[in-house]
mmCIF file of C-alpha atoms in Angstrom:
data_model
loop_
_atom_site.group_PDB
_atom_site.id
_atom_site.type_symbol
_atom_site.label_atom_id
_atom_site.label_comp_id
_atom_site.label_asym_id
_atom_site.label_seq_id
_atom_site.Cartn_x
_atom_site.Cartn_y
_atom_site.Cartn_z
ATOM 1 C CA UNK M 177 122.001 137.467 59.667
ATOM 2 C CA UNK M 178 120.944 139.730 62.280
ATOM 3 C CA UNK M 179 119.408 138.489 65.678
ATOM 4 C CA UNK M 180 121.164 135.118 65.294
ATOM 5 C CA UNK M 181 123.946 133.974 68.384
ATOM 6 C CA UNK M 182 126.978 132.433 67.811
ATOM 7 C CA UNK M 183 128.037 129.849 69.418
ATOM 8 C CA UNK M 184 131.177 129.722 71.634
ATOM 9 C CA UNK M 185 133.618 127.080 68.999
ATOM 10 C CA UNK M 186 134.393 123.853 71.048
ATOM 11 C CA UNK M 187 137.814 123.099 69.995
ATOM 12 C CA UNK M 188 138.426 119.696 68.524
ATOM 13 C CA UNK M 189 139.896 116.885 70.157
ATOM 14 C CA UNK M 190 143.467 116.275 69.061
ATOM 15 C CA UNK M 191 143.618 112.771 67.712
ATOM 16 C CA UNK M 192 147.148 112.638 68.221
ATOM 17 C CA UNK M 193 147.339 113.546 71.820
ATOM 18 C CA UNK M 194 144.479 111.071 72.807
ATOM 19 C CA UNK M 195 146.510 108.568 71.425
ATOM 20 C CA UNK M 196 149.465 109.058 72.718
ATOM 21 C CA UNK M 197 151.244 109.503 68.800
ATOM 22 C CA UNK M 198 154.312 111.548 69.469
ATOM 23 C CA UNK M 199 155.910 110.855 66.422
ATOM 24 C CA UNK M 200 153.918 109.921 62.950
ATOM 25 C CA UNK M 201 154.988 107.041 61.019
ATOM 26 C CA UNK M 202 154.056 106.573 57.447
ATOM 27 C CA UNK M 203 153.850 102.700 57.624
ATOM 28 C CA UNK M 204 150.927 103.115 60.110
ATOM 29 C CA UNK M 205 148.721 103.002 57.339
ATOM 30 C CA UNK M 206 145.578 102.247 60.029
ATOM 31 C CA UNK M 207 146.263 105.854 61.644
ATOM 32 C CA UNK M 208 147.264 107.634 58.177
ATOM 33 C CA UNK M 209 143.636 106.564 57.191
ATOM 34 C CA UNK M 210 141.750 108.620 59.966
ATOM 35 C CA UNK M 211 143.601 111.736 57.895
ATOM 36 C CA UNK M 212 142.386 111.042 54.352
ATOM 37 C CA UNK M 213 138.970 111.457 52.835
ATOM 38 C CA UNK M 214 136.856 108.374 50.838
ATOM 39 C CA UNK M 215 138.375 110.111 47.836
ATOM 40 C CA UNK M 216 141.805 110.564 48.796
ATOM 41 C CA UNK M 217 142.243 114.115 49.549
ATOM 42 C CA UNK M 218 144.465 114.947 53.124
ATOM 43 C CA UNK M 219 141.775 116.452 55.168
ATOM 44 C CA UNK M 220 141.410 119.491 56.123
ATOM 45 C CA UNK M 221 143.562 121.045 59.786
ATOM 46 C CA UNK M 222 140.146 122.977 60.887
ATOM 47 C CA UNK M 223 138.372 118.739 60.451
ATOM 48 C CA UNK M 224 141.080 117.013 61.410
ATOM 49 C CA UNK M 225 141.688 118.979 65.120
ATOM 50 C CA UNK M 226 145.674 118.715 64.442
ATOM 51 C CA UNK M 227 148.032 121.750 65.419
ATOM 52 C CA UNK M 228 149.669 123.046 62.010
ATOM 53 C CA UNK M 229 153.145 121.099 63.112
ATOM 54 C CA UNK M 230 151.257 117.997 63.511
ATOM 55 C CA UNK M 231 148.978 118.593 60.041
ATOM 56 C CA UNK M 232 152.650 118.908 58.064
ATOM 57 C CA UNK M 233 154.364 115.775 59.519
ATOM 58 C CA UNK M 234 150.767 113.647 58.775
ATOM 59 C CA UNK M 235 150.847 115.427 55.495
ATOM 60 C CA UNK M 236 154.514 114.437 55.044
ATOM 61 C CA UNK M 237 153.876 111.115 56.058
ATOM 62 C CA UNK M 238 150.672 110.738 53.744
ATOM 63 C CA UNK M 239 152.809 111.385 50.691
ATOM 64 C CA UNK M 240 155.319 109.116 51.270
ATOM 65 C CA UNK M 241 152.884 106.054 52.245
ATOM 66 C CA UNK M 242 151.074 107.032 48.672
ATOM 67 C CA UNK M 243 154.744 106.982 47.071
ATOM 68 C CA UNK M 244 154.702 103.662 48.798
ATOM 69 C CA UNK M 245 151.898 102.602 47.954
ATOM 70 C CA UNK M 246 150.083 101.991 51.024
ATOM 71 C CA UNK M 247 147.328 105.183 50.314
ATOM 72 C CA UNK M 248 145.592 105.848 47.080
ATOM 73 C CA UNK M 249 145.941 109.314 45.473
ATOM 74 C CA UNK M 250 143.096 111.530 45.187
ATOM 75 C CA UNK M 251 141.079 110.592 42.335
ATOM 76 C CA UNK M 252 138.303 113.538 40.494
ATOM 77 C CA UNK M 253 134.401 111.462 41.183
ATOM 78 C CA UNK M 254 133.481 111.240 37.352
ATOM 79 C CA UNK M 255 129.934 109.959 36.612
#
């Protein structure tokens, strides 16, 4: 659309780095959480503010706490 700015993008906040989370754990289920939709799905690196190192080991560690049991797995919204 011509005539309309763009705004400078403000760069997310890592969640990881204000916490101090050096190394991601799948049994911290409370943390894992922050990283998964209502419905399940891993969200996205561009929502979450995580560099792509740190979106693959939450990712990894996502998958194993569902293996585990500890996440659900993404289920389709029928209805």
């Amino acid at each position: 659309m011509p005539g309309r700015e763009r705004r400078p993008l403000k760069r997310k906040a890592n969640p990881l780095h204000t916490r101090g989370i050096t190394e991601v754990d799948w049994k911290d289920v409370t943390m894992l959480r922050t990283f998964v939709s209502d419905r399940g799905k891993i969200r996205a690196r561009r929502v979450t503010g995580l560099t792509p190192q740190q979106q693959r080991r939450v990712a990894v560690a996502i998958r194993n706490a569902r293996e585990m049991a500890l996440l659900p797995y993404p289920h389709a919204g029928r209805g």
